[in-house]
CSV table of C-alpha atoms in Angstrom, one decimal:
chain,number,residue,atom,x,y,z
A,152,MET,CA,-6.9,-30.7,-8.9
A,153,ARG,CA,-3.8,-32.4,-7.6
A,154,THR,CA,-3.3,-31.9,-3.8
A,155,GLU,CA,0.4,-31.3,-2.9
A,156,LYS,CA,1.5,-32.2,0.6
A,157,ILE,CA,3.8,-30.6,3.1
A,158,ALA,CA,4.8,-31.8,6.6
A,159,ASN,CA,3.2,-30.2,9.6
A,160,ARG,CA,6.7,-29.1,10.6
A,161,GLN,CA,6.9,-27.0,7.5
A,162,LEU,CA,3.5,-25.5,8.3
A,163,LEU,CA,4.9,-24.5,11.7
A,164,LEU,CA,7.9,-22.8,10.1
A,165,ILE,CA,5.7,-21.0,7.5
A,166,VAL,CA,3.2,-19.7,10.2
A,167,TYR,CA,6.1,-18.6,12.4
A,168,MET,CA,7.8,-16.7,9.7
A,169,ILE,CA,4.5,-15.1,8.5
A,170,ARG,CA,3.8,-13.9,12.1
A,171,SER,CA,7.4,-12.9,13.0
A,172,THR,CA,7.9,-10.9,9.8
A,173,VAL,CA,5.3,-8.4,11.0
A,174,ILE,CA,7.3,-8.1,14.3
A,175,ILE,CA,10.5,-7.2,12.4
A,176,ALA,CA,8.6,-4.8,10.0
A,177,THR,CA,6.7,-2.5,12.3
A,178,LEU,CA,6.6,-3.9,15.9
A,179,PRO,CA,2.9,-3.0,16.1
A,180,VAL,CA,2.6,-3.4,19.9
A,181,LEU,CA,4.9,-0.4,20.2
A,182,THR,CA,4.1,1.8,17.2
A,183,SER,CA,0.3,1.3,16.7
A,184,ALA,CA,-0.8,2.8,20.0
A,185,ASP,CA,0.6,4.3,23.3
A,186,ALA,CA,1.8,1.2,25.2
A,187,LEU,CA,5.3,2.8,25.4
A,188,GLN,CA,7.3,0.9,28.1
A,189,ASP,CA,4.5,-1.7,28.4
A,190,ALA,CA,4.8,-2.9,24.8
A,191,TRP,CA,5.9,-6.3,26.1
A,192,VAL,CA,2.7,-6.5,28.2
A,193,ALA,CA,0.8,-5.7,25.0
A,194,ALA,CA,2.6,-8.6,23.3
A,195,ILE,CA,1.4,-11.0,26.0
A,196,ILE,CA,-2.2,-9.8,25.5
A,197,THR,CA,-1.7,-10.2,21.8
A,198,TYR,CA,-0.8,-13.8,22.3
A,199,ALA,CA,-4.0,-14.5,24.2
A,200,GLY,CA,-6.1,-12.8,21.4
A,201,THR,CA,-4.2,-14.6,18.7
A,202,VAL,CA,-4.8,-18.0,20.3
A,203,VAL,CA,-8.6,-17.3,20.1
A,204,ILE,CA,-8.3,-16.3,16.4
A,205,ILE,CA,-6.3,-19.5,15.7
A,206,ASN,CA,-8.9,-21.6,17.3
A,207,ILE,CA,-11.6,-19.9,15.2
A,208,ILE,CA,-9.7,-20.5,12.0
A,209,ALA,CA,-7.9,-23.8,12.4
A,210,GLY,CA,-10.6,-25.2,14.7
A,211,LEU,CA,-13.0,-25.2,11.8
A,212,GLY,CA,-10.5,-26.3,9.3
A,213,VAL,CA,-9.6,-29.5,11.1
A,214,ARG,CA,-13.2,-30.5,11.1
A,215,TYR,CA,-13.0,-30.6,7.3
A,216,PRO,CA,-9.5,-31.8,6.9
A,217,GLN,CA,-9.7,-32.8,3.3
A,218,GLN,CA,-11.4,-29.6,2.1
A,219,THR,CA,-10.2,-26.0,1.7
A,220,LEU,CA,-12.3,-23.1,2.9
A,221,VAL,CA,-13.8,-22.7,-0.6
A,222,GLU,CA,-15.0,-26.3,-0.5
A,223,PHE,CA,-16.5,-26.5,2.9
A,224,ALA,CA,-18.0,-23.0,2.6
A,225,HIS,CA,-20.0,-24.3,-0.4
A,226,ARG,CA,-21.0,-27.3,1.8
A,227,LEU,CA,-22.0,-25.3,4.8
A,228,LEU,CA,-23.6,-22.2,3.2
A,229,GLY,CA,-24.6,-23.2,-0.2
A,230,LYS,CA,-23.1,-22.5,-3.6
A,231,TRP,CA,-23.4,-18.7,-4.0
A,232,PRO,CA,-23.2,-17.6,-0.3
A,233,GLY,CA,-20.2,-20.0,0.0
A,234,LYS,CA,-18.5,-18.4,-3.0
A,235,ALA,CA,-19.2,-14.9,-1.5
A,236,VAL,CA,-17.6,-15.8,1.8
A,237,ALA,CA,-14.6,-17.4,0.1
A,238,MET,CA,-14.1,-14.3,-2.0
A,239,LEU,CA,-14.0,-12.1,1.1
A,240,VAL,CA,-11.2,-14.3,2.6
A,241,LEU,CA,-9.3,-14.3,-0.8
A,242,TRP,CA,-9.6,-10.5,-0.8
A,243,SER,CA,-7.9,-10.4,2.6
A,244,PHE,CA,-5.0,-12.4,1.2
A,245,LEU,CA,-4.6,-9.8,-1.6
A,246,HIS,CA,-4.9,-6.7,0.5
A,247,LEU,CA,-3.0,-7.6,3.7
A,248,VAL,CA,0.0,-8.9,1.9
A,249,SER,CA,0.1,-6.0,-0.6
A,250,VAL,CA,0.4,-3.8,2.5
A,251,ASP,CA,3.3,-6.0,3.8
A,252,ILE,CA,5.0,-5.7,0.4
A,253,ARG,CA,4.6,-1.9,0.4
A,254,ILE,CA,6.1,-1.6,3.9
A,255,TYR,CA,9.1,-3.6,2.8
A,256,GLY,CA,9.5,-1.5,-0.4
A,257,GLU,CA,9.4,1.7,1.6
A,258,MET,CA,12.1,0.4,4.0
A,259,ILE,CA,14.4,-0.6,1.1
A,260,LEU,CA,13.9,2.8,-0.6
A,261,SER,CA,14.4,4.9,2.6
A,262,GLU,CA,17.3,2.9,4.0
A,263,PHE,CA,19.3,1.4,1.1
A,264,LEU,CA,18.2,2.1,-2.5
A,265,THR,CA,17.1,5.7,-2.3
A,266,GLU,CA,17.2,6.3,-6.1
A,267,THR,CA,15.4,3.1,-7.1
A,268,PRO,CA,11.8,3.3,-8.3
A,269,LEU,CA,9.3,1.8,-5.8
A,270,VAL,CA,7.7,-0.2,-8.6
A,271,PHE,CA,10.9,-2.0,-9.3
A,272,VAL,CA,11.4,-3.1,-5.7
A,273,ILE,CA,7.8,-4.3,-5.3
A,274,SER,CA,7.7,-6.0,-8.7
A,275,THR,CA,10.9,-7.9,-8.1
A,276,MET,CA,9.6,-9.3,-4.8
A,277,VAL,CA,6.2,-10.2,-6.2
A,278,LEU,CA,7.6,-11.9,-9.3
A,279,LEU,CA,10.1,-14.0,-7.3
A,280,SER,CA,7.3,-15.0,-4.9
A,281,ALA,CA,5.0,-15.8,-7.9
A,282,TYR,CA,7.6,-18.2,-9.2
A,283,ALA,CA,7.7,-20.0,-5.9
A,284,ALA,CA,3.9,-20.1,-5.8
A,285,TYR,CA,3.8,-21.4,-9.3
A,286,MET,CA,6.1,-24.3,-8.3
A,287,GLY,CA,3.7,-25.3,-5.6
A,288,VAL,CA,3.3,-25.5,-1.8
A,289,GLU,CA,5.8,-28.4,-1.6
A,290,VAL,CA,8.5,-26.0,-2.9
A,291,ILE,CA,7.4,-23.3,-0.5
A,292,GLY,CA,7.7,-25.8,2.4
A,293,ARG,CA,11.2,-26.8,1.4
A,294,LEU,CA,12.2,-23.1,1.1
A,295,ALA,CA,10.8,-22.6,4.6
A,296,ASP,CA,13.0,-25.4,5.8
A,297,LEU,CA,16.0,-23.8,4.1
A,298,PHE,CA,15.3,-20.2,5.2
A,299,PHE,CA,14.1,-20.8,8.8
A,300,PRO,CA,17.6,-21.3,10.4
A,301,VAL,CA,18.9,-18.2,8.6
A,302,PHE,CA,15.8,-16.2,9.6
A,303,VAL,CA,16.2,-17.2,13.3
A,304,LEU,CA,20.0,-16.7,13.3
A,305,MET,CA,19.7,-13.2,11.8
A,306,VAL,CA,17.0,-12.2,14.4
A,307,VAL,CA,19.1,-13.6,17.3
A,308,ALA,CA,22.3,-11.9,16.0
A,309,SER,CA,20.4,-8.6,15.7
A,310,LEU,CA,19.3,-8.8,19.3
A,311,LEU,CA,22.6,-9.9,20.6
A,312,ALA,CA,24.3,-7.0,18.8
A,313,THR,CA,22.5,-4.6,21.0
A,314,THR,CA,23.2,-6.2,24.4
A,315,GLY,CA,25.7,-3.4,25.4
A,316,ALA,CA,23.1,-0.7,24.9
A,317,TRP,CA,20.3,-2.3,27.0
A,318,ARG,CA,18.9,0.0,29.7
A,319,PRO,CA,16.5,-2.0,31.8
A,320,GLU,CA,15.2,1.1,33.5
A,321,ASN,CA,13.6,2.0,30.2
A,322,LEU,CA,11.1,-0.7,30.9
A,323,GLN,CA,9.9,1.0,34.1
A,324,PRO,CA,7.4,1.8,35.6
A,325,VAL,CA,5.4,-1.3,34.6
A,326,LEU,CA,1.6,-0.7,34.0
A,327,ALA,CA,1.9,2.8,35.5
A,328,ARG,CA,-1.1,3.9,33.4
A,329,GLY,CA,-3.1,0.7,33.9
A,330,LEU,CA,-4.0,-2.0,31.4
A,331,GLY,CA,-5.7,0.4,28.9
A,332,PRO,CA,-2.7,1.4,26.8
A,333,PRO,CA,-1.4,-2.3,26.4
A,334,LEU,CA,-5.0,-3.4,25.5
A,335,ARG,CA,-5.2,-0.7,22.8
A,336,ALA,CA,-1.8,-1.6,21.5
A,337,SER,CA,-2.8,-5.3,21.2
A,338,VAL,CA,-5.7,-4.6,18.9
A,339,THR,CA,-3.7,-4.1,15.7
A,340,PRO,CA,-1.4,-7.2,16.0
A,341,ILE,CA,-4.4,-9.3,16.9
A,342,ALA,CA,-6.3,-8.0,13.9
A,343,VAL,CA,-3.2,-8.8,11.7
A,344,SER,CA,-4.0,-12.4,12.6
A,345,ALA,CA,-6.3,-12.2,9.6
A,346,GLU,CA,-3.2,-13.3,7.7
A,347,LEU,CA,-3.5,-16.7,9.4
A,348,MET,CA,-6.6,-17.5,7.3
A,349,VAL,CA,-4.1,-19.0,4.9
A,350,LEU,CA,-4.5,-22.1,7.1
A,351,ALA,CA,-8.0,-22.5,5.6
A,352,ILE,CA,-6.4,-23.3,2.3
A,353,LEU,CA,-3.2,-25.1,3.6
A,354,ILE,CA,-4.8,-27.6,5.9
A,355,PRO,CA,-5.7,-30.2,3.2
A,356,SER,CA,-2.1,-30.0,2.0
A,357,LEU,CA,-0.7,-31.3,5.3
A,358,THR,CA,0.4,-34.8,5.8
A,359,GLN,CA,-1.5,-34.7,9.1
A,360,PRO,CA,-4.3,-32.2,8.6
A,361,ARG,CA,-6.1,-33.1,11.9
A,362,GLU,CA,-3.0,-31.9,13.8
A,363,ALA,CA,-3.1,-28.4,12.1
A,364,LEU,CA,-4.5,-26.7,15.1
A,365,LYS,CA,-1.8,-28.0,17.5
A,366,THR,CA,0.9,-27.1,14.9
A,367,SER,CA,-0.5,-23.6,14.5
A,368,LEU,CA,-0.7,-23.0,18.3
A,369,VAL,CA,3.0,-24.1,18.7
A,370,ALA,CA,4.0,-21.7,15.8
A,371,ILE,CA,2.0,-18.8,17.4
A,372,THR,CA,3.5,-19.5,20.8
A,373,LEU,CA,7.0,-19.3,19.4
A,374,ALA,CA,6.2,-16.1,17.4
A,375,SER,CA,4.7,-14.5,20.4
A,376,LEU,CA,7.7,-15.2,22.5
A,377,THR,CA,9.7,-13.5,19.8
A,378,LEU,CA,7.4,-10.6,19.9
A,379,VAL,CA,7.7,-10.2,23.7
A,380,LEU,CA,11.5,-10.4,23.5
A,381,VAL,CA,11.8,-8.0,20.6
A,382,ALA,CA,9.4,-5.5,22.2
A,383,ALA,CA,11.4,-5.6,25.5
A,384,VAL,CA,14.8,-5.3,23.8
A,385,VAL,CA,13.7,-2.4,21.6
A,386,VAL,CA,12.3,-0.4,24.5
A,387,ALA,CA,15.3,-1.2,26.7
A,388,THR,CA,17.7,0.0,23.9
A,389,LEU,CA,15.9,3.0,22.3
A,390,GLY,CA,13.6,4.0,25.1
A,391,ALA,CA,9.8,4.0,25.0
A,392,GLU,CA,9.2,7.4,23.3
A,393,ALA,CA,11.9,7.0,20.7
A,394,GLY,CA,10.7,3.5,19.9
A,395,ALA,CA,7.1,4.5,19.5
A,396,ARG,CA,8.1,7.4,17.2
A,397,SER,CA,10.2,5.2,14.9
A,398,VAL,CA,8.8,4.1,11.6
A,399,PHE,CA,10.9,0.9,11.7
A,400,PRO,CA,11.9,0.6,15.4
A,401,PHE,CA,13.6,-2.8,15.1
A,402,LEU,CA,15.9,-1.5,12.4
A,403,ARG,CA,16.5,1.8,14.2
A,404,MET,CA,17.5,-0.1,17.3
A,405,ILE,CA,20.1,-2.1,15.4
A,406,ARG,CA,21.4,0.9,13.5
A,407,SER,CA,21.9,2.8,16.8
A,408,VAL,CA,24.5,0.3,17.9
A,409,GLY,CA,28.0,0.0,16.6
A,410,ILE,CA,29.6,-3.3,17.7
A,411,THR,CA,33.1,-2.2,17.0
A,412,GLU,CA,34.8,0.7,15.3
A,413,PHE,CA,35.0,-1.4,12.1
A,414,LEU,CA,31.7,-3.3,12.3
A,415,GLU,CA,28.6,-1.2,11.7
A,416,ARG,CA,25.4,-1.2,9.7
A,417,VAL,CA,24.5,-4.6,11.2
A,418,GLU,CA,20.9,-3.8,10.4
A,419,ALA,CA,21.6,-5.8,7.3
A,420,PHE,CA,21.0,-8.9,9.5
A,421,ALA,CA,17.4,-7.8,10.2
A,422,THR,CA,16.8,-6.7,6.6
A,423,LEU,CA,17.8,-10.2,5.4
A,424,ALA,CA,15.6,-11.9,7.9
A,425,TRP,CA,12.7,-9.5,6.9
A,426,GLY,CA,13.2,-10.2,3.2
A,427,LEU,CA,13.3,-14.0,3.7
A,428,GLY,CA,10.2,-13.9,5.9
A,429,LEU,CA,8.4,-11.7,3.4
A,430,PHE,CA,9.3,-14.0,0.6
A,431,ILE,CA,7.8,-17.0,2.4
A,432,THR,CA,4.7,-14.9,3.3
A,433,VAL,CA,4.0,-13.6,-0.2
A,434,SER,CA,4.7,-17.0,-1.8
A,435,THR,CA,2.3,-18.7,0.6
A,436,PHE,CA,-0.4,-16.1,0.0
A,437,MET,CA,-0.1,-16.2,-3.8
A,438,PHE,CA,-0.4,-20.0,-3.7
A,439,CYS,CA,-3.4,-19.9,-1.5
A,440,GLY,CA,-5.0,-17.1,-3.4
A,441,ALA,CA,-4.5,-18.7,-6.8
A,442,ARG,CA,-5.7,-22.1,-5.5
A,443,GLY,CA,-8.7,-20.5,-3.9
A,444,ILE,CA,-9.7,-18.6,-7.0
A,445,ALA,CA,-9.3,-21.7,-9.1
A,446,GLN,CA,-11.7,-23.6,-6.8
A,447,VAL,CA,-14.2,-20.7,-6.8
A,448,PHE,CA,-14.4,-20.6,-10.6
A,449,GLY,CA,-14.0,-24.4,-11.2
A,450,VAL,CA,-10.5,-24.2,-12.8
A,451,GLN,CA,-8.6,-27.5,-12.6
A,452,ASP,CA,-5.1,-26.1,-12.2
A,453,TYR,CA,-4.3,-22.9,-10.2
A,454,ARG,CA,-0.9,-22.3,-11.9
A,455,PRO,CA,-2.1,-20.3,-14.9
A,456,LEU,CA,-3.7,-17.9,-12.4
A,457,VAL,CA,-0.5,-17.1,-10.5
A,458,LEU,CA,1.2,-14.6,-12.9
A,459,PRO,CA,-2.0,-12.7,-13.6
A,460,MET,CA,-2.5,-12.4,-9.9
A,461,ALA,CA,0.9,-10.7,-9.6
A,462,VAL,CA,-0.3,-7.7,-11.5
A,463,PRO,CA,-3.1,-6.5,-9.1
A,464,TRP,CA,-0.8,-7.3,-6.2
A,465,VAL,CA,1.8,-4.8,-7.5
A,466,VAL,CA,-0.8,-2.2,-8.4
A,467,LEU,CA,-2.5,-2.4,-5.1
A,468,SER,CA,0.8,-2.2,-3.2
A,469,ILE,CA,1.8,0.9,-5.0
A,470,HIS,CA,-1.5,2.8,-5.2
A,471,SER,CA,-3.2,2.0,-1.9
A,472,PHE,CA,-1.1,4.5,0.1
A,473,GLU,CA,0.7,7.7,-0.7
A,474,ASP,CA,3.6,7.2,1.7
A,475,MET,CA,4.7,5.4,4.8
A,476,PHE,CA,3.0,7.8,7.1
A,477,GLN,CA,-0.4,7.0,5.6
A,478,LEU,CA,0.4,3.4,6.0
A,479,ARG,CA,1.2,4.0,9.7
A,480,THR,CA,-2.1,5.7,10.1
A,481,PHE,CA,-3.9,2.7,8.5
A,482,PHE,CA,-2.4,0.5,11.3
A,483,GLN,CA,-3.9,2.6,14.1
A,484,PRO,CA,-6.2,0.5,16.3
A,485,ARG,CA,-9.3,2.6,15.5
A,486,ILE,CA,-8.9,1.9,11.8
A,487,PHE,CA,-7.1,-1.4,11.3
A,488,GLY,CA,-8.7,-3.1,14.4
A,489,PRO,CA,-12.3,-3.1,13.1
A,490,TYR,CA,-11.1,-3.8,9.5
A,491,GLY,CA,-8.9,-6.8,10.3
A,492,LEU,CA,-11.2,-8.3,12.9
A,493,ALA,CA,-14.2,-8.0,10.4
A,494,LEU,CA,-12.1,-9.9,7.8
A,495,ILE,CA,-11.9,-12.8,10.3
A,496,LEU,CA,-15.2,-12.7,12.2
A,497,VAL,CA,-17.7,-12.0,9.4
A,498,PRO,CA,-16.8,-15.0,7.2
A,499,TYR,CA,-16.0,-17.3,10.1
A,500,GLY,CA,-19.0,-16.3,12.0
A,501,LEU,CA,-21.1,-17.4,9.1
A,502,LEU,CA,-19.1,-20.6,8.6
A,503,TRP,CA,-19.3,-21.6,12.2
A,504,ALA,CA,-23.1,-20.9,12.2
A,505,GLY,CA,-23.4,-23.1,9.1
A,506,HIS,CA,-21.3,-25.8,10.8
A,507,ALA,CA,-23.5,-25.7,14.0
A,508,PHE,CA,-26.7,-25.8,11.8
A,509,GLN,CA,-25.3,-28.8,9.9
A,510,GLY,CA,-24.6,-30.5,13.2
A,511,LEU,CA,-28.2,-30.0,14.3
A,512,LEU,CA,-29.5,-31.5,11.1
A,513,HIS,CA,-27.0,-34.3,10.9
A,514,PRO,CA,-25.8,-35.1,14.4
A,515,GLU,CA,-24.4,-38.5,13.3
A,516,LYS,CA,-22.0,-36.8,10.9
A,517,ARG,CA,-20.9,-34.3,13.5
A,518,LYS,CA,-19.9,-37.2,15.8
A,519,ARG,CA,-17.7,-38.7,13.0
A,520,LEU,CA,-16.0,-35.3,12.6
C-alpha cells in the first residue's frame, strides 16, 4: 500500500480545524452542562484534559512512526486482539463524525433550507468528502492549506461583528458556585477528543512523524485558545442563561447582532467556517477509516472502500437520532463522557500495556524507540 505524505504543518491545520469545528457547532463547554458564566473556565480545564489525551494517542504513535494503529496493534497485542482493538477505533471514526454531520444537517435545515430533505444535505456533504478521501491524504492536506485562512478569517469576522454587543458583566461572578460546574462542563469536550485518534492513522503519512506529538500539541493549544475566546464572547454577548439554552449558541450570538441597517445575517460567516471545517473533518475520517479497514482485512488499496463506506455514514447520521434535542441529550456529560472516554481509554489502555510488556521483553528495542 503506497504511503502518501503530508507536511506536519498540514497536520496542524487539520487537527485545529477538526477541534475548532466542534466549538462552532455546539460550544459544548456552555451547552453540555451548567457552567454558565464560567464556560471559559471550563474551556481552560478542557485544554488540560485534552493535552493528556493527546499524549496518550500521539505519544504511542510516535514510538511506531512508520506504522498505523492497525499495524502496531497487531505487533503489540497479536493478530486477532489487535484487529479487535483496531475495529473499536475505526468504529469511533464512523460514529463520532456521523454525529457531527447530523448536527450540521440539522443546522442547515433549521436555519436556511427548511424545505430540503435531511438525507439530501447529509448525502451531499458525505459524497463531497468521500471524493476528497478517495483522492488521498495529500489532497486533504492541500485543501487544509487552502481552507485554513478562510476558516480563521470567518471566525474572527464573526467575533468582531459582535463587539458592540459585549457585556463584560455577563461573565461575573467568576466561580461563584465553585469548580464543580466547570469541571462537569469540561467532560464532554474532553471526551470529544476521541476524534483525535485519527492521529493513529495519519502519523506514518507525515514527513516528520516523530514530531507528530509536538505538532498536535500546538494545534490543540491554538484550538483551545479559540474555545476560551469563543466561550467568553458568547456569554458576554448573549448572557449565560440564553447561551446555555441555545441549540447553536455561536450562530445565535451572531444572528442577534446587526452591524448596520443594511448588513445583517452575518451568521453566514460562521456557517461557511463550520462547513469548511466539517468538510476537512469528514474527509480526514473517511480516509483514515478506509485505510484502517483496508489494513485490517489485508486489502492493498483503500480507495475502492471509500464509496461503500459513505453509505453507512449517511444511514447512521440520519437514523441514530430522532431530532436535535435527542442529539443534545446524547452530549450530556453523564452519557457522552463515559462513552467518549471509553473509546479512547479501552483501546489505548490495552495498547500501552502491550507496549510496556514488549519493553520488558525486549529492552534493547525500547531504547532504540
